[in-house]
Short mmCIF file of C-alpha atoms in Angstrom, two decimals:
data_model
loop_
_atom_site.label_atom_id
_atom_site.label_comp_id
_atom_site.label_asym_id
_atom_site.label_seq_id
_atom_site.Cartn_x
_atom_site.Cartn_y
_atom_site.Cartn_z
CA MET A 514 -0.11 0.07 0.07
CA LYS A 515 1.05 3.24 -1.06
CA TRP A 516 1.18 6.15 1.78
CA ARG A 517 1.42 9.78 1.48
CA TRP A 518 1.72 12.54 4.46
CA ALA A 519 -0.24 15.11 2.83
CA ALA A 520 0.64 18.55 4.65
CA SER A 521 -1.63 20.96 2.66
CA CYS A 522 -0.33 24.30 1.82
CA TRP A 523 -3.70 25.91 0.75
CA PRO A 524 -4.15 28.42 -0.45
CA THR A 525 -0.40 29.03 -1.31
CA SER A 526 2.38 27.03 -2.09
CA ASN A 527 4.82 29.21 -0.46
CA ALA A 528 5.77 26.47 2.30
CA VAL A 529 5.87 23.63 -0.23
CA GLN A 530 8.68 25.26 -2.53
CA PRO A 531 11.74 25.65 0.20
CA ALA A 532 11.15 22.10 1.17
CA SER A 533 11.02 20.66 -2.26
CA ARG A 534 13.52 22.78 -3.93
CA GLU A 535 16.33 22.59 -1.05
CA GLY A 536 14.92 19.71 1.27
CA GLN A 537 14.47 22.45 4.27
CA ALA A 538 11.49 23.44 6.15
CA PRO A 539 10.34 27.11 6.21
CA PHE A 540 10.55 27.14 9.88
CA TYR A 541 13.25 25.96 12.55
CA GLU A 542 12.35 22.57 14.13
CA PRO A 543 15.25 20.53 15.86
CA GLY A 544 15.96 17.61 13.48
CA LEU A 545 13.59 18.16 10.74
CA ASP A 546 15.96 19.58 8.12
CA ASP A 547 17.94 16.38 8.53
CA LEU A 548 14.77 14.17 8.01
CA LEU A 549 13.70 16.38 5.00
CA ALA A 550 17.22 16.12 3.11
CA LYS A 551 17.88 12.60 3.82
CA HIS A 552 14.23 11.76 2.20
CA THR A 553 14.04 13.91 -0.39
CA ALA A 554 17.52 13.15 -1.63
CA ALA A 555 16.63 9.42 -1.39
CA GLY A 556 13.34 9.77 -3.51
CA ASN A 557 11.24 8.60 -0.59
CA LEU A 558 9.91 11.97 -0.41
CA ARG A 559 8.54 14.68 -2.59
CA PHE A 560 6.06 17.61 -2.74
CA THR A 561 3.35 18.87 -4.89
CA CYS A 562 0.97 21.58 -4.94
CA SER A 563 -1.37 19.34 -7.20
CA TYR A 564 -4.39 18.08 -5.25
CA ALA A 565 -5.19 15.90 -8.47
CA GLU A 566 -1.72 14.45 -8.09
CA ALA A 567 -1.88 13.35 -4.45
CA ALA A 568 -5.14 11.77 -4.74
CA ASP A 569 -4.34 9.76 -7.65
CA PHE A 570 -0.79 8.93 -5.99
CA ALA A 571 -1.62 7.62 -2.56
CA ASP A 572 -4.57 5.18 -0.93
CA VAL A 573 -3.95 7.10 2.39
CA HIS A 574 -3.98 10.85 3.03
CA VAL A 575 -3.15 12.42 6.11
CA LEU A 576 -4.75 15.91 6.24
CA ALA A 577 -2.66 18.53 8.44
CA VAL A 578 -4.43 22.01 7.44
CA GLY A 579 -4.17 24.89 9.60
CA THR A 580 -7.00 25.87 11.65
CA PRO A 581 -6.56 29.08 12.70
CA ALA A 582 -8.81 31.56 15.46
CA LEU A 583 -11.91 33.07 13.88
CA PRO A 584 -10.98 36.91 14.44
CA GLY A 585 -13.45 38.09 17.18
CA SER A 586 -14.75 34.74 18.40
CA GLY A 587 -12.06 32.70 19.45
CA GLY A 588 -13.61 29.69 17.53
CA TYR A 589 -12.00 27.85 14.73
CA ASP A 590 -11.75 28.72 11.39
CA LEU A 591 -12.21 25.59 9.48
CA ALA A 592 -12.13 27.20 5.84
CA GLN A 593 -8.96 25.76 4.68
CA LEU A 594 -9.77 22.07 6.14
CA HIS A 595 -13.24 22.04 4.01
CA ALA A 596 -11.52 23.95 0.93
CA ALA A 597 -8.70 21.05 1.16
CA VAL A 598 -11.18 18.12 1.45
CA ARG A 599 -13.24 19.48 -1.32
CA ARG A 600 -10.35 19.92 -3.81
CA LEU A 601 -8.75 16.51 -2.85
CA ALA A 602 -12.12 14.30 -3.12
CA PRO A 603 -12.76 14.26 -6.70
CA GLY A 604 -9.68 12.48 -7.45
CA LEU A 605 -9.36 10.17 -4.60
CA ASN A 606 -9.20 6.27 -5.56
CA ASP A 607 -11.81 3.93 -4.52
CA GLY A 608 -11.11 2.75 -1.13
CA ALA A 609 -8.82 5.53 -0.02
CA LEU A 610 -8.81 6.81 3.64
CA ILE A 611 -8.15 10.09 4.96
CA ILE A 612 -6.51 10.87 8.26
CA GLY A 613 -7.41 14.08 9.97
CA LYS A 614 -4.80 15.46 12.17
CA SER A 615 -5.69 19.14 12.49
CA THR A 616 -6.95 20.63 15.85
CA VAL A 617 -10.75 20.92 15.35
CA PRO A 618 -14.15 21.90 17.56
CA VAL A 619 -16.31 18.53 18.29
CA GLY A 620 -18.53 17.70 15.69
CA ALA A 621 -16.10 18.94 12.44
CA SER A 622 -15.17 15.80 11.29
CA GLU A 623 -19.07 14.82 10.73
CA ALA A 624 -19.34 17.92 8.43
CA LEU A 625 -16.12 16.89 6.57
CA ARG A 626 -17.39 13.57 6.08
CA THR A 627 -20.44 15.21 4.43
CA VAL A 628 -18.46 17.60 2.19
CA LEU A 629 -16.05 14.35 1.44
CA HIS A 630 -18.90 12.43 0.16
CA ARG A 631 -20.43 15.16 -1.68
CA TYR A 632 -17.38 15.64 -3.73
CA SER A 633 -16.02 12.40 -4.26
CA ARG A 634 -16.84 10.04 -7.26
CA PRO A 635 -20.10 8.68 -7.51
CA GLY A 636 -19.92 5.15 -5.88
CA ALA A 637 -16.53 5.59 -4.54
CA ASP A 638 -15.98 4.19 -1.06
CA VAL A 639 -13.73 6.85 0.70
CA ARG A 640 -13.51 6.98 4.33
CA LEU A 641 -12.39 9.67 6.68
CA VAL A 642 -11.20 8.99 10.40
CA TRP A 643 -9.68 11.56 13.24
CA SER A 644 -6.21 11.31 14.59
CA PRO A 645 -5.20 14.40 16.51
CA GLU A 646 -1.74 15.13 16.66
CA PHE A 647 -0.15 16.35 20.18
CA LEU A 648 3.29 17.36 18.89
CA ARG A 649 5.13 20.18 20.88
CA GLY A 650 7.07 22.68 19.33
CA SER A 651 10.63 22.19 19.48
CA CYS A 652 10.31 18.16 20.13
CA ALA A 653 7.91 17.58 17.19
CA VAL A 654 10.11 14.91 15.29
CA GLU A 655 10.73 12.94 18.50
CA GLY A 656 6.87 13.22 19.31
CA THR A 657 6.09 12.02 16.07
CA LEU A 658 8.35 8.92 15.88
CA ARG A 659 8.04 8.10 19.30
CA PRO A 660 4.50 9.47 20.75
CA ASP A 661 3.25 8.72 24.09
CA ARG A 662 0.08 7.41 22.67
CA ILE A 663 -1.85 7.60 19.14
CA VAL A 664 -5.84 8.38 19.57
CA LEU A 665 -8.00 7.26 16.93
CA GLY A 666 -11.53 8.15 16.48
CA VAL A 667 -13.49 5.94 13.90
CA ALA A 668 -17.13 5.24 13.40
CA ALA A 669 -18.10 2.05 15.25
CA GLY A 670 -18.15 -1.21 13.14
CA ASP A 671 -15.46 0.54 10.46
CA THR A 672 -13.00 -2.20 10.68
CA THR A 673 -11.31 -1.68 7.20
CA SER A 674 -10.42 1.86 8.46
CA GLN A 675 -8.96 0.37 11.56
CA ALA A 676 -7.06 -1.97 9.74
CA VAL A 677 -5.51 0.71 7.54
CA PHE A 678 -5.04 2.98 9.89
CA ARG A 679 -3.26 0.01 12.20
CA ALA A 680 -0.96 -0.72 9.00
CA VAL A 681 0.14 2.59 8.20
CA HIS A 682 1.27 2.84 12.09
CA ALA A 683 2.47 -0.58 12.46
CA GLN A 684 6.35 0.65 13.06
CA ILE A 685 5.29 2.66 15.89
CA LEU A 686 2.66 0.34 17.50
CA ASP A 687 5.34 -2.26 17.51
CA THR A 688 7.22 -0.43 20.05
CA GLY A 689 4.54 -0.60 22.61
CA CYS A 690 3.22 2.85 21.72
CA PRO A 691 -0.65 2.36 23.01
CA LEU A 692 -3.54 2.92 20.15
CA LEU A 693 -6.69 4.43 21.85
CA VAL A 694 -9.58 3.72 19.75
CA THR A 695 -12.60 6.01 20.20
CA ASP A 696 -15.84 7.40 18.53
CA PRO A 697 -14.64 10.60 16.34
CA PRO A 698 -16.34 13.34 18.47
CA THR A 699 -13.86 11.79 21.52
CA ALA A 700 -11.05 11.96 19.11
CA GLU A 701 -12.04 15.55 18.40
CA LEU A 702 -12.15 16.73 21.75
CA ALA A 703 -8.89 15.15 22.97
CA LYS A 704 -6.33 17.87 21.59
CA GLY A 705 -8.68 20.55 22.83
CA ALA A 706 -9.21 19.07 26.23
CA ALA A 707 -4.99 18.00 26.58
CA ASN A 708 -4.30 21.58 25.82
CA ALA A 709 -7.31 23.13 28.48
CA PHE A 710 -5.76 20.97 31.20
CA LEU A 711 -2.15 21.98 30.25
CA ALA A 712 -2.76 25.51 30.22
CA THR A 713 -5.10 25.31 33.69
CA LYS A 714 -2.25 23.59 35.20
CA ILE A 715 0.25 26.22 34.02
CA SER A 716 -2.34 29.09 35.01
CA PHE A 717 -2.96 27.65 38.41
CA ILE A 718 0.60 27.76 39.47
CA ASN A 719 0.93 31.05 38.20
CA ALA A 720 -1.81 32.11 40.63
CA MET A 721 0.00 30.51 43.36
CA ALA A 722 2.90 32.65 42.32
CA GLU A 723 0.92 35.85 42.77
CA LEU A 724 -0.37 34.29 46.37
CA CYS A 725 3.64 33.68 47.14
CA GLU A 726 4.54 37.31 46.26
CA ALA A 727 2.11 38.88 48.13
CA ALA A 728 2.79 36.47 51.34
CA GLY A 729 6.55 36.67 51.08
CA ALA A 730 6.65 32.99 50.08
CA ASP A 731 8.56 31.12 47.23
CA VAL A 732 6.60 29.37 44.35
CA HIS A 733 9.49 27.36 43.25
CA GLN A 734 9.67 25.66 46.71
CA LEU A 735 6.07 24.79 46.75
CA VAL A 736 6.23 23.48 43.08
CA ALA A 737 8.71 20.97 44.71
CA VAL A 738 6.28 20.28 47.54
CA LEU A 739 3.00 19.40 45.20
CA GLY A 740 5.13 17.61 42.79
CA HIS A 741 5.74 14.90 44.83
CA ASP A 742 2.14 14.13 45.14
CA ASP A 743 1.93 11.65 42.13
CA ARG A 744 -2.05 12.64 41.53
CA ILE A 745 -0.32 16.18 40.90
CA GLY A 746 2.77 15.85 39.32
CA ARG A 747 5.83 18.28 38.72
CA ARG A 748 5.98 17.93 35.21
CA GLY A 749 4.36 21.13 33.34
CA MET A 750 3.77 23.20 36.50
CA SER A 751 6.36 25.80 35.50
CA PRO A 752 5.29 28.99 37.12
CA GLY A 753 6.87 32.15 35.47
CA LEU A 754 5.32 34.42 32.70
CA GLY A 755 3.02 31.94 31.24
CA PHE A 756 2.03 30.15 27.94
CA GLY A 757 1.89 31.47 24.38
CA GLY A 758 2.73 30.05 20.98
CA GLY A 759 0.33 29.04 17.97
CA CYS A 760 -1.68 26.40 19.59
CA LEU A 761 -2.27 26.70 23.57
CA PRO A 762 -3.88 29.98 23.56
CA LYS A 763 -5.75 29.33 20.33
CA ASP A 764 -6.82 25.85 21.11
CA LEU A 765 -7.98 26.98 25.03
CA HIS A 766 -9.87 29.69 23.17
CA GLY A 767 -11.49 27.43 20.55
CA PHE A 768 -12.59 25.09 23.38
CA ILE A 769 -14.04 27.80 25.50
CA ALA A 770 -16.08 29.31 22.01
CA ARG A 771 -17.22 25.73 21.30
CA ALA A 772 -18.39 24.86 24.74
CA GLU A 773 -20.39 28.12 24.31
CA GLU A 774 -21.83 27.02 21.13
CA LEU A 775 -23.02 24.05 22.92
CA GLY A 776 -24.82 26.09 25.63
CA LEU A 777 -22.33 25.14 28.23
CA GLY A 778 -20.35 28.12 28.82
CA ARG A 779 -20.48 27.78 32.73
CA ALA A 780 -18.59 24.46 32.57
CA VAL A 781 -15.72 25.93 31.06
CA SER A 782 -15.37 29.15 32.80
CA ILE A 783 -12.42 27.86 35.05
CA LEU A 784 -10.59 27.97 31.54
CA ARG A 785 -11.47 31.58 30.91
CA GLU A 786 -9.77 32.42 34.33
CA ALA A 787 -7.06 30.42 33.51
CA ASP A 788 -6.80 32.62 30.33
CA ALA A 789 -6.98 35.69 32.29
CA ILE A 790 -4.22 34.46 34.81
CA ASN A 791 -2.06 33.95 31.87
CA LEU A 792 -2.36 37.44 30.60
CA ARG A 793 -1.82 39.11 33.93
CA ARG A 794 1.71 37.63 34.11
CA ARG A 795 3.09 39.92 31.32
CA GLU A 796 1.39 42.62 33.05
CA ARG A 797 2.96 41.64 36.22
CA LEU A 798 6.20 41.24 34.54
CA VAL A 799 5.97 44.97 33.12
CA TYR A 800 5.01 46.16 36.65
CA LEU A 801 8.16 44.82 38.11
CA ALA A 802 10.39 46.19 35.44
CA ARG A 803 9.01 49.72 35.89
CA GLU A 804 9.11 49.18 39.80
CA LEU A 805 13.01 48.19 39.37
CA CYS A 806 13.45 51.00 36.93
CA GLY A 807 12.49 53.61 39.93
CA GLY A 808 9.00 53.95 38.98
CA GLY A 809 9.05 54.89 35.33
CA LEU A 810 10.34 53.36 31.99
CA SER A 811 10.72 56.26 29.72
CA GLY A 812 14.20 56.26 28.28
CA ARG A 813 15.26 53.32 30.38
CA ARG A 814 17.69 50.83 28.39
CA ILE A 815 16.49 47.26 28.61
CA GLY A 816 17.68 44.04 27.63
CA VAL A 817 15.32 41.02 26.79
CA TRP A 818 16.28 37.57 26.35
CA SER A 819 14.46 36.30 23.98
CA ALA A 820 11.86 36.83 21.34
CA SER A 821 10.27 33.12 20.68
CA PHE A 822 7.61 31.67 23.03
CA LYS A 823 9.28 28.79 23.63
CA PRO A 824 13.08 27.44 23.68
CA GLY A 825 13.93 25.33 20.61
CA THR A 826 11.77 27.37 18.14
CA ASP A 827 11.61 30.22 15.82
CA ASP A 828 7.96 30.51 16.43
CA ILE A 829 6.94 33.96 17.93
CA ARG A 830 3.23 33.38 17.86
CA ASP A 831 1.52 34.83 20.63
CA SER A 832 5.21 35.02 22.62
CA PRO A 833 4.92 36.42 25.66
CA ALA A 834 8.78 37.79 25.65
CA LEU A 835 7.88 39.82 22.82
CA ALA A 836 4.51 41.10 24.21
CA VAL A 837 6.44 42.41 27.32
CA ALA A 838 9.15 44.01 24.97
CA ASP A 839 6.57 45.54 23.16
CA ALA A 840 5.04 46.85 26.08
CA LEU A 841 8.04 48.39 27.38
CA HIS A 842 8.87 49.74 24.28
CA ARG A 843 5.17 51.54 24.38
CA ALA A 844 6.20 52.90 27.80
CA ALA A 845 9.10 54.43 25.85
CA ALA A 846 11.71 52.09 27.35
CA GLU A 847 14.62 51.48 25.02
CA VAL A 848 14.40 47.59 24.22
CA THR A 849 16.90 45.32 22.87
CA VAL A 850 16.19 41.97 22.00
CA HIS A 851 18.18 38.76 21.56
CA ASP A 852 16.97 35.18 20.49
CA PRO A 853 19.10 32.18 19.37
CA MET A 854 16.82 31.60 16.55
CA ALA A 855 13.98 34.06 16.14
CA VAL A 856 15.30 37.35 15.58
CA GLY A 857 14.28 37.36 11.67
CA ASN A 858 10.60 36.45 12.61
CA ALA A 859 10.49 38.70 15.79
CA ARG A 860 11.94 41.68 13.59
CA THR A 861 9.47 41.56 10.56
CA ALA A 862 6.43 41.36 13.39
CA PHE A 863 7.82 44.01 15.65
CA PRO A 864 10.13 46.26 13.54
CA HIS A 865 10.17 48.96 16.12
CA LEU A 866 12.20 46.88 18.64
CA HIS A 867 16.15 46.82 18.72
CA TYR A 868 17.96 43.49 17.91
CA THR A 869 21.07 41.70 18.27
CA GLY A 870 22.61 38.44 17.43
CA ASP A 871 24.82 38.20 20.83
CA PRO A 872 23.04 37.88 23.97
CA THR A 873 25.73 39.99 25.94
CA ASP A 874 24.95 42.98 23.53
CA ALA A 875 21.43 43.17 24.74
CA ALA A 876 22.70 43.52 28.27
CA THR A 877 25.66 46.04 27.32
CA GLY A 878 24.92 49.38 29.05
CA ALA A 879 21.19 48.40 29.79
CA GLU A 880 19.69 49.18 33.43
CA LEU A 881 17.63 46.17 33.64
CA LEU A 882 18.17 42.49 31.87
CA LEU A 883 14.70 40.52 31.45
CA HIS A 884 14.75 36.57 30.89
CA LEU A 885 11.85 35.84 29.46
CA THR A 886 12.38 32.31 27.55
CA GLU A 887 14.37 29.70 28.98
CA TRP A 888 16.84 28.91 26.43
CA PRO A 889 19.95 26.81 27.59
CA GLU A 890 22.46 29.34 26.03
CA TYR A 891 21.39 32.01 28.75
CA ARG A 892 21.71 29.65 31.60
CA GLU A 893 25.33 29.15 30.42
CA ILE A 894 26.58 32.79 30.46
CA ASP A 895 28.77 33.86 33.31
CA PRO A 896 26.83 36.26 35.17
CA ALA A 897 30.29 37.93 36.74
CA GLU A 898 31.42 38.45 33.10
CA LEU A 899 28.17 40.07 32.37
CA HIS A 900 28.13 42.33 35.25
CA ARG A 901 31.19 44.54 33.96
CA ARG A 902 29.05 45.18 30.76
CA ILE A 903 25.70 46.09 32.26
CA ALA A 904 24.85 49.41 33.54
CA THR A 905 22.67 48.20 36.33
CA PRO A 906 23.26 44.62 37.54
CA THR A 907 19.60 43.88 37.78
CA VAL A 908 17.80 41.03 36.23
CA ILE A 909 14.17 39.30 36.24
CA ASP A 910 14.12 36.01 35.55
CA GLY A 911 10.49 35.59 34.23
CA ARG A 912 11.08 31.53 33.99
CA GLY A 913 12.83 31.17 37.05
CA THR A 914 15.59 28.74 35.59
CA LEU A 915 18.88 30.95 36.03
CA ALA A 916 20.82 29.72 38.81
CA VAL A 917 19.76 32.57 41.16
CA GLU A 918 22.67 32.04 44.01
CA ARG A 919 25.17 32.28 41.02
CA TRP A 920 23.74 35.49 40.03
CA ARG A 921 23.48 37.12 43.40
CA SER A 922 26.92 36.15 44.35
CA ALA A 923 28.22 37.81 41.04
CA GLY A 924 26.73 41.22 42.52
CA TRP A 925 23.31 40.99 40.48
CA THR A 926 19.76 42.07 42.07
CA TYR A 927 17.98 39.08 41.32
CA ARG A 928 14.10 39.05 41.08
CA ALA A 929 11.78 36.17 39.86
CA LEU A 930 8.23 36.25 39.25
CA GLY A 931 6.91 34.31 42.43
CA SER A 932 9.86 34.49 44.81
CA PRO A 933 11.15 36.59 47.13
#
């Protein structure tokens, strides 16, 4: 059986061309370029912008189309997804299977199934199942090859689709990866529910950070205490500036929007508060920066580490770090931003900020240094050496990952969200 991983670039082909021509992705993801180069050179992977060619080539199609937020509502915009199915359907071979991977609101696959059957060839046996991806930026290759679970949402009694799906994923399933077979609505809910829980867990500990700051307690010590309870767990409970990116905030808003459409707005009120807590962390960091600058930000020189929403990626979508940097700029501060990978994207989106390719340059002559994304490179910088370059040795550790005693012993005033 032939298998094609279909990553639609609807409505343009801009993302396909660089990968097709050079074996490189148009974004940074560790390990991805090596895989692209290896398999394009071997002829095992090729790219096309033709739906007809893709439909004729394969019996299995993986649909990984973006579902951006609808402006104003927070819901999912499924236009690209519907367009991809509509254009793929007429050329599908009899017996073809579409595996949906996109993050969608519950009920979306049933509507897509209607589109698929409306535009497919008369009498063609074509099927659609849903298998949400749970990938995380900066470790997506590992998450694809060695996932912690695979979810398959399939109609009751559809053993044919199950068999094809298992055959496609046989190499991964043979390693012991669990396959959880559900009905389609449960599979659609799985990704949004997972991200909603993660967002709530992060916002919970950041709410505790607010209490710690007011009470003189240390949220990082509190995390250590809570993490020993196996019902709670330490993983994912990282106090600091909060979450951002292209998935977690969007999926949180989309999950809330769909619940409200179903008349269950009260059931997700906790998620609205999780979102509010998350945004408050950015305001709190700006407030703390103003406090450490003597009550005013105008004309103050501030260095910012970094621009991406998390380490290991050049993704700046809803970056808490850039949101803080932009707020400081709007308060008339002079802001210089460094990032190991995302300076190019940041400069395009925020051209009014200053940028540098050297983290020490961001601190040189500054009156305040902000550590806002926990790239490992920043932990390796010698604070004693940096002390000689900064005008005022004061740092706000927005992620709580710098070695606090090392920085303080080097003469720095060290502050972290949720810590004394």
